[in-house]
Amino acid sequence: MRIDIITVLPELLESPLNCSILKRAQDKNLAEIVVHNLRDYSTDVRHRRVDDYPFGGSAGMVIQIEPVDRAISALKSERKYDEVIYTSPDGEMFNQPMANGLSMAENLIILCGHYKGIDYRIREHLITKEISIGDYVLTGGELAAAVICDSIIRLIPGAIGDEQSALSDSFQDNLLAPPVYTRPAEYKGWRVPDVLLSGHQRKIDEWLHEQSVERTKRLRPNLLDDDM
Ligand code: ADE
């Protein structure tokens, strides 16, 4: 999978995309993430400006259509993209099924939103999918792009050591994951549930499933009736 990210703040993406599992997936050539500075596509050679005052006189600057069109066209001339994503608080709410679907894409473009917005014609004519990572407003779409990359790249087979562990994540069956414990079996009198120490695998599996169902009912009951 290849993900091209277009942003005015490439520095913001450096560390989240180059650590841990995302770094390992790239080192293993399972994923390639390329960050592009939108200013490289500015028509203003001297100042590399990519924004301008909004028509109609509201406050703040708006990202112009031309640099974005130039950036996306340059990428599209190299390969075919499954989606051109725009990160914005008014996009479709991101969730696990969406991450699962995107993890099967070959090539993705993510255009990071900007706090005052982008010329709406970009959204109408160049973007194929708009994603929000939650009902709150970030200063830009970079952190949202990092969240999307993290959640989809970890699903690529081979990206995490134990493939089973992506399947047993919270949300994969519309259920939260069961609790996990490790040694010592007792600490300050706080004991690990006996069943986990019993060695009886069928009982352990039953208990883990019961815990998942109980935690979902108690903490996120909406997952049980949602068509996620
Ligand atoms: N940009 C600003 N806030 C955002 C959000 N909640 N989701 C995606 N992109 C954003």
mmCIF file of C-alpha atoms and ligand atoms in Angstrom:
data_model
loop_
_atom_site.group_PDB
_atom_site.id
_atom_site.type_symbol
_atom_site.label_atom_id
_atom_site.label_comp_id
_atom_site.label_asym_id
_atom_site.label_seq_id
_atom_site.Cartn_x
_atom_site.Cartn_y
_atom_site.Cartn_z
ATOM 1 C CA MET A 1 0.000 0.000 0.000
ATOM 2 C CA ARG A 2 1.145 3.526 -0.736
ATOM 3 C CA ILE A 3 -0.233 6.597 1.023
ATOM 4 C CA ASP A 4 0.569 10.097 -0.232
ATOM 5 C CA ILE A 5 -0.173 12.830 2.277
ATOM 6 C CA ILE A 6 -0.458 16.451 1.148
ATOM 7 C CA THR A 7 0.002 19.038 3.894
ATOM 8 C CA VAL A 8 1.267 22.535 4.682
ATOM 9 C CA LEU A 9 2.863 21.169 7.881
ATOM 10 C CA PRO A 10 4.968 18.107 6.940
ATOM 11 C CA GLU A 11 6.937 18.381 10.232
ATOM 12 C CA LEU A 12 3.794 17.521 12.181
ATOM 13 C CA LEU A 13 3.686 14.097 10.557
ATOM 14 C CA GLU A 14 7.319 13.091 10.911
ATOM 15 C CA SER A 15 7.302 11.358 14.262
ATOM 16 C CA PRO A 16 3.878 9.635 14.247
ATOM 17 C CA LEU A 17 4.601 8.062 10.858
ATOM 18 C CA ASN A 18 8.174 7.007 11.589
ATOM 19 C CA CYS A 19 7.970 5.078 14.849
ATOM 20 C CA SER A 20 7.000 1.630 16.016
ATOM 21 C CA ILE A 21 4.624 -0.419 13.833
ATOM 22 C CA LEU A 22 4.320 2.193 11.081
ATOM 23 C CA LYS A 23 8.086 2.359 10.763
ATOM 24 C CA ARG A 24 8.381 -1.438 10.770
ATOM 25 C CA ALA A 25 5.691 -1.781 8.074
ATOM 26 C CA GLN A 26 7.584 0.690 5.901
ATOM 27 C CA ASP A 27 10.941 -0.995 6.573
ATOM 28 C CA LYS A 28 9.349 -4.298 5.488
ATOM 29 C CA ASN A 29 7.972 -2.635 2.323
ATOM 30 C CA LEU A 30 4.421 -3.425 3.356
ATOM 31 C CA ALA A 31 3.560 0.247 3.264
ATOM 32 C CA GLU A 32 5.045 3.397 1.823
ATOM 33 C CA ILE A 33 4.019 6.778 3.188
ATOM 34 C CA VAL A 34 5.157 9.842 1.261
ATOM 35 C CA VAL A 35 4.551 13.294 2.709
ATOM 36 C CA HIS A 36 4.313 16.205 0.247
ATOM 37 C CA ASN A 37 4.599 19.848 1.162
ATOM 38 C CA LEU A 38 1.724 21.669 -0.547
ATOM 39 C CA ARG A 39 4.003 24.721 -0.856
ATOM 40 C CA ASP A 40 6.092 22.804 -3.415
ATOM 41 C CA TYR A 41 3.064 23.135 -5.718
ATOM 42 C CA SER A 42 2.518 26.849 -5.140
ATOM 43 C CA THR A 43 2.310 29.063 -8.223
ATOM 44 C CA ASP A 44 3.972 31.801 -6.164
ATOM 45 C CA VAL A 45 7.655 30.983 -6.639
ATOM 46 C CA ARG A 46 8.915 33.730 -4.307
ATOM 47 C CA HIS A 47 6.727 33.329 -1.241
ATOM 48 C CA ARG A 48 5.356 29.806 -1.845
ATOM 49 C CA ARG A 49 1.950 30.968 -0.725
ATOM 50 C CA VAL A 50 -0.887 28.483 -0.995
ATOM 51 C CA ASP A 51 -3.708 30.452 0.666
ATOM 52 C CA ASP A 52 -5.647 33.629 0.031
ATOM 53 C CA TYR A 53 -8.438 35.770 1.477
ATOM 54 C CA PRO A 54 -11.923 34.273 1.331
ATOM 55 C CA PHE A 55 -14.500 35.670 -1.079
ATOM 56 C CA GLY A 56 -17.336 37.233 0.874
ATOM 57 C CA GLY A 57 -15.046 38.675 3.511
ATOM 58 C CA SER A 58 -15.120 36.193 6.418
ATOM 59 C CA ALA A 59 -12.088 35.893 8.708
ATOM 60 C CA GLY A 60 -9.019 33.747 8.028
ATOM 61 C CA MET A 61 -7.243 32.452 4.966
ATOM 62 C CA VAL A 62 -8.400 29.678 2.650
ATOM 63 C CA ILE A 63 -6.239 27.100 0.826
ATOM 64 C CA GLN A 64 -6.336 27.790 -2.907
ATOM 65 C CA ILE A 65 -7.506 25.306 -5.491
ATOM 66 C CA GLU A 66 -4.545 25.516 -7.884
ATOM 67 C CA PRO A 67 -1.701 24.168 -5.684
ATOM 68 C CA VAL A 68 -3.946 21.321 -4.503
ATOM 69 C CA ASP A 69 -4.986 20.484 -8.067
ATOM 70 C CA ARG A 70 -1.345 20.553 -9.170
ATOM 71 C CA ALA A 71 -0.286 18.271 -6.302
ATOM 72 C CA ILE A 72 -3.086 15.748 -6.862
ATOM 73 C CA SER A 73 -2.639 15.786 -10.662
ATOM 74 C CA ALA A 74 1.111 15.161 -10.321
ATOM 75 C CA LEU A 75 0.405 12.123 -8.132
ATOM 76 C CA LYS A 76 -2.387 10.830 -10.369
ATOM 77 C CA SER A 77 -0.097 11.005 -13.390
ATOM 78 C CA GLU A 78 2.125 8.416 -11.667
ATOM 79 C CA ARG A 79 -0.467 5.854 -10.505
ATOM 80 C CA LYS A 80 -4.156 5.153 -9.958
ATOM 81 C CA TYR A 81 -5.618 6.028 -6.563
ATOM 82 C CA ASP A 82 -8.443 4.201 -4.785
ATOM 83 C CA GLU A 83 -9.487 7.302 -2.838
ATOM 84 C CA VAL A 84 -8.564 10.948 -2.470
ATOM 85 C CA ILE A 85 -9.346 11.590 1.190
ATOM 86 C CA TYR A 86 -9.846 14.957 2.872
ATOM 87 C CA THR A 87 -9.633 15.166 6.671
ATOM 88 C CA SER A 88 -12.213 17.493 8.156
ATOM 89 C CA PRO A 89 -14.459 17.626 11.250
ATOM 90 C CA ASP A 90 -17.515 17.644 8.971
ATOM 91 C CA GLY A 91 -16.505 14.429 7.179
ATOM 92 C CA GLU A 92 -17.887 10.906 7.630
ATOM 93 C CA MET A 93 -17.071 9.563 11.113
ATOM 94 C CA PHE A 94 -14.048 7.249 11.022
ATOM 95 C CA ASN A 95 -14.518 3.801 12.545
ATOM 96 C CA GLN A 96 -13.100 0.280 12.400
ATOM 97 C CA PRO A 97 -15.101 -0.933 9.365
ATOM 98 C CA MET A 98 -13.859 2.103 7.424
ATOM 99 C CA ALA A 99 -10.280 1.326 8.508
ATOM 100 C CA ASN A 100 -10.748 -2.309 7.426
ATOM 101 C CA GLY A 101 -11.976 -1.194 3.986
ATOM 102 C CA LEU A 102 -9.179 1.320 3.448
ATOM 103 C CA SER A 103 -6.527 -1.197 4.528
ATOM 104 C CA MET A 104 -7.293 -3.111 1.328
ATOM 105 C CA ALA A 105 -6.553 -0.125 -0.922
ATOM 106 C CA GLU A 106 -3.515 -0.077 -3.169
ATOM 107 C CA ASN A 107 -2.922 3.692 -3.246
ATOM 108 C CA LEU A 108 -4.450 6.506 -1.207
ATOM 109 C CA ILE A 109 -4.067 10.267 -1.178
ATOM 110 C CA ILE A 110 -4.834 12.135 2.044
ATOM 111 C CA LEU A 111 -5.198 15.897 1.799
ATOM 112 C CA CYS A 112 -4.908 17.382 5.278
ATOM 113 C CA GLY A 113 -7.541 19.916 6.185
ATOM 114 C CA HIS A 114 -6.626 23.417 7.242
ATOM 115 C CA TYR A 115 -8.118 25.294 10.164
ATOM 116 C CA LYS A 116 -9.950 27.865 8.041
ATOM 117 C CA GLY A 117 -10.800 25.441 5.289
ATOM 118 C CA ILE A 118 -9.974 24.889 1.673
ATOM 119 C CA ASP A 119 -11.642 26.274 -1.447
ATOM 120 C CA TYR A 120 -14.862 24.269 -1.561
ATOM 121 C CA ARG A 121 -14.370 23.387 -5.236
ATOM 122 C CA ILE A 122 -11.522 21.088 -4.134
ATOM 123 C CA ARG A 123 -14.024 19.103 -2.087
ATOM 124 C CA GLU A 124 -16.582 19.096 -4.887
ATOM 125 C CA HIS A 125 -14.278 18.085 -7.728
ATOM 126 C CA LEU A 126 -11.092 16.442 -6.425
ATOM 127 C CA ILE A 127 -11.967 14.660 -3.181
ATOM 128 C CA THR A 128 -13.661 11.236 -3.163
ATOM 129 C CA LYS A 129 -13.994 10.698 0.606
ATOM 130 C CA GLU A 130 -14.149 13.093 3.560
ATOM 131 C CA ILE A 131 -13.240 11.725 6.991
ATOM 132 C CA SER A 132 -13.624 13.089 10.515
ATOM 133 C CA ILE A 133 -11.897 11.329 13.408
ATOM 134 C CA GLY A 134 -14.339 12.676 15.987
ATOM 135 C CA ASP A 135 -16.702 15.455 16.960
ATOM 136 C CA TYR A 136 -14.057 17.933 18.048
ATOM 137 C CA VAL A 137 -11.964 20.416 16.114
ATOM 138 C CA LEU A 138 -8.202 20.012 15.652
ATOM 139 C CA THR A 139 -6.040 22.864 14.386
ATOM 140 C CA GLY A 140 -5.387 20.942 11.174
ATOM 141 C CA GLY A 141 -5.965 17.585 9.556
ATOM 142 C CA GLU A 142 -2.415 16.264 10.051
ATOM 143 C CA LEU A 143 -3.095 14.427 13.301
ATOM 144 C CA ALA A 144 -6.260 12.988 11.769
ATOM 145 C CA ALA A 145 -4.215 11.780 8.777
ATOM 146 C CA ALA A 146 -1.745 10.142 11.188
ATOM 147 C CA VAL A 147 -4.613 8.405 13.014
ATOM 148 C CA ILE A 148 -6.032 7.104 9.734
ATOM 149 C CA CYS A 149 -2.599 5.844 8.564
ATOM 150 C CA ASP A 150 -1.914 4.141 11.894
ATOM 151 C CA SER A 151 -5.271 2.384 12.041
ATOM 152 C CA ILE A 152 -5.104 1.063 8.474
ATOM 153 C CA ILE A 153 -1.429 0.143 8.206
ATOM 154 C CA ARG A 154 -1.531 -2.027 11.342
ATOM 155 C CA LEU A 155 -4.195 -4.111 9.575
ATOM 156 C CA ILE A 156 -1.961 -5.020 6.622
ATOM 157 C CA PRO A 157 -0.987 -8.697 7.028
ATOM 158 C CA GLY A 158 2.536 -8.870 8.446
ATOM 159 C CA ALA A 159 2.520 -5.331 9.886
ATOM 160 C CA ILE A 160 2.092 -6.525 13.446
ATOM 161 C CA GLY A 161 3.963 -9.560 14.671
ATOM 162 C CA ASP A 162 1.041 -11.664 15.740
ATOM 163 C CA GLU A 163 -1.579 -11.359 13.003
ATOM 164 C CA GLN A 164 -4.186 -12.719 15.346
ATOM 165 C CA SER A 165 -3.844 -9.645 17.495
ATOM 166 C CA ALA A 166 -5.306 -7.286 14.853
ATOM 167 C CA LEU A 167 -8.319 -9.574 14.557
ATOM 168 C CA SER A 168 -8.847 -9.619 18.324
ATOM 169 C CA ASP A 169 -8.786 -5.805 18.584
ATOM 170 C CA SER A 170 -11.650 -3.985 20.166
ATOM 171 C CA PHE A 171 -14.367 -3.213 17.563
ATOM 172 C CA GLN A 172 -13.480 -6.033 15.161
ATOM 173 C CA ASP A 173 -16.650 -7.961 16.138
ATOM 174 C CA ASN A 174 -18.489 -4.873 17.344
ATOM 175 C CA LEU A 175 -17.179 -5.976 20.751
ATOM 176 C CA LEU A 176 -14.613 -4.355 23.012
ATOM 177 C CA ALA A 177 -11.524 -6.453 23.699
ATOM 178 C CA PRO A 178 -11.434 -8.463 26.954
ATOM 179 C CA PRO A 179 -8.995 -7.429 29.725
ATOM 180 C CA VAL A 180 -5.424 -8.734 29.585
ATOM 181 C CA TYR A 181 -3.023 -9.529 32.449
ATOM 182 C CA THR A 182 0.608 -10.563 32.828
ATOM 183 C CA ARG A 183 2.953 -11.688 35.613
ATOM 184 C CA PRO A 184 2.939 -11.499 38.581
ATOM 185 C CA ALA A 185 -0.312 -13.376 39.141
ATOM 186 C CA GLU A 186 -0.745 -11.467 42.386
ATOM 187 C CA TYR A 187 0.405 -7.940 43.217
ATOM 188 C CA LYS A 188 -0.443 -6.169 46.489
ATOM 189 C CA GLY A 189 -3.177 -8.760 46.913
ATOM 190 C CA TRP A 190 -4.716 -7.904 43.493
ATOM 191 C CA ARG A 191 -5.156 -11.230 41.787
ATOM 192 C CA VAL A 192 -5.409 -12.185 38.133
ATOM 193 C CA PRO A 193 -8.764 -14.002 37.538
ATOM 194 C CA ASP A 194 -8.297 -17.682 38.455
ATOM 195 C CA VAL A 195 -9.682 -18.936 35.148
ATOM 196 C CA LEU A 196 -6.731 -17.435 33.255
ATOM 197 C CA LEU A 197 -4.344 -19.479 35.375
ATOM 198 C CA SER A 198 -6.386 -22.681 35.055
ATOM 199 C CA GLY A 199 -4.781 -23.935 31.818
ATOM 200 C CA HIS A 200 -8.274 -24.931 30.616
ATOM 201 C CA GLN A 201 -8.392 -23.309 27.141
ATOM 202 C CA ARG A 202 -12.131 -23.766 26.434
ATOM 203 C CA LYS A 203 -13.041 -22.178 29.772
ATOM 204 C CA ILE A 204 -10.553 -19.377 29.154
ATOM 205 C CA ASP A 205 -12.025 -18.645 25.700
ATOM 206 C CA GLU A 206 -15.561 -18.645 27.123
ATOM 207 C CA TRP A 207 -14.523 -16.285 29.907
ATOM 208 C CA LEU A 208 -12.782 -13.916 27.455
ATOM 209 C CA HIS A 209 -15.899 -13.787 25.281
ATOM 210 C CA GLU A 210 -18.160 -13.158 28.296
ATOM 211 C CA GLN A 211 -15.857 -10.347 29.390
ATOM 212 C CA SER A 212 -15.996 -8.781 25.911
ATOM 213 C CA VAL A 213 -19.778 -8.872 25.885
ATOM 214 C CA GLU A 214 -20.057 -7.556 29.451
ATOM 215 C CA ARG A 215 -17.611 -4.675 28.853
ATOM 216 C CA THR A 216 -19.361 -3.727 25.595
ATOM 217 C CA LYS A 217 -22.819 -3.716 27.260
ATOM 218 C CA ARG A 218 -21.527 -1.618 30.133
ATOM 219 C CA LEU A 219 -19.160 0.784 28.336
ATOM 220 C CA ARG A 220 -20.319 1.024 24.706
ATOM 221 C CA PRO A 221 -23.860 -0.420 24.412
ATOM 222 C CA ASN A 222 -24.323 1.420 21.100
ATOM 223 C CA LEU A 223 -21.884 -1.033 19.451
ATOM 224 C CA LEU A 224 -24.343 -3.868 20.016
ATOM 225 C CA ASP A 225 -27.249 -2.281 18.169
ATOM 226 C CA ASP A 226 -25.294 -0.250 15.580
ATOM 227 C CA ASP A 227 -24.897 -1.486 12.020
ATOM 228 C CA MET A 228 -21.246 -0.480 12.233
HETATM 229 N N1 ADE B 1 -9.455 18.563 11.169
HETATM 230 C C1 ADE B 1 -9.814 19.285 12.244
HETATM 231 N N2 ADE B 1 -10.553 18.575 13.090
HETATM 232 C C2 ADE B 1 -10.682 17.328 12.530
HETATM 233 C C3 ADE B 1 -11.349 16.149 12.916
HETATM 234 N N3 ADE B 1 -12.043 16.073 14.045
HETATM 235 N N4 ADE B 1 -11.263 15.083 12.107
HETATM 236 C C4 ADE B 1 -10.572 15.156 10.950
HETATM 237 N N5 ADE B 1 -9.928 16.249 10.530
HETATM 238 C C5 ADE B 1 -9.976 17.331 11.313
#
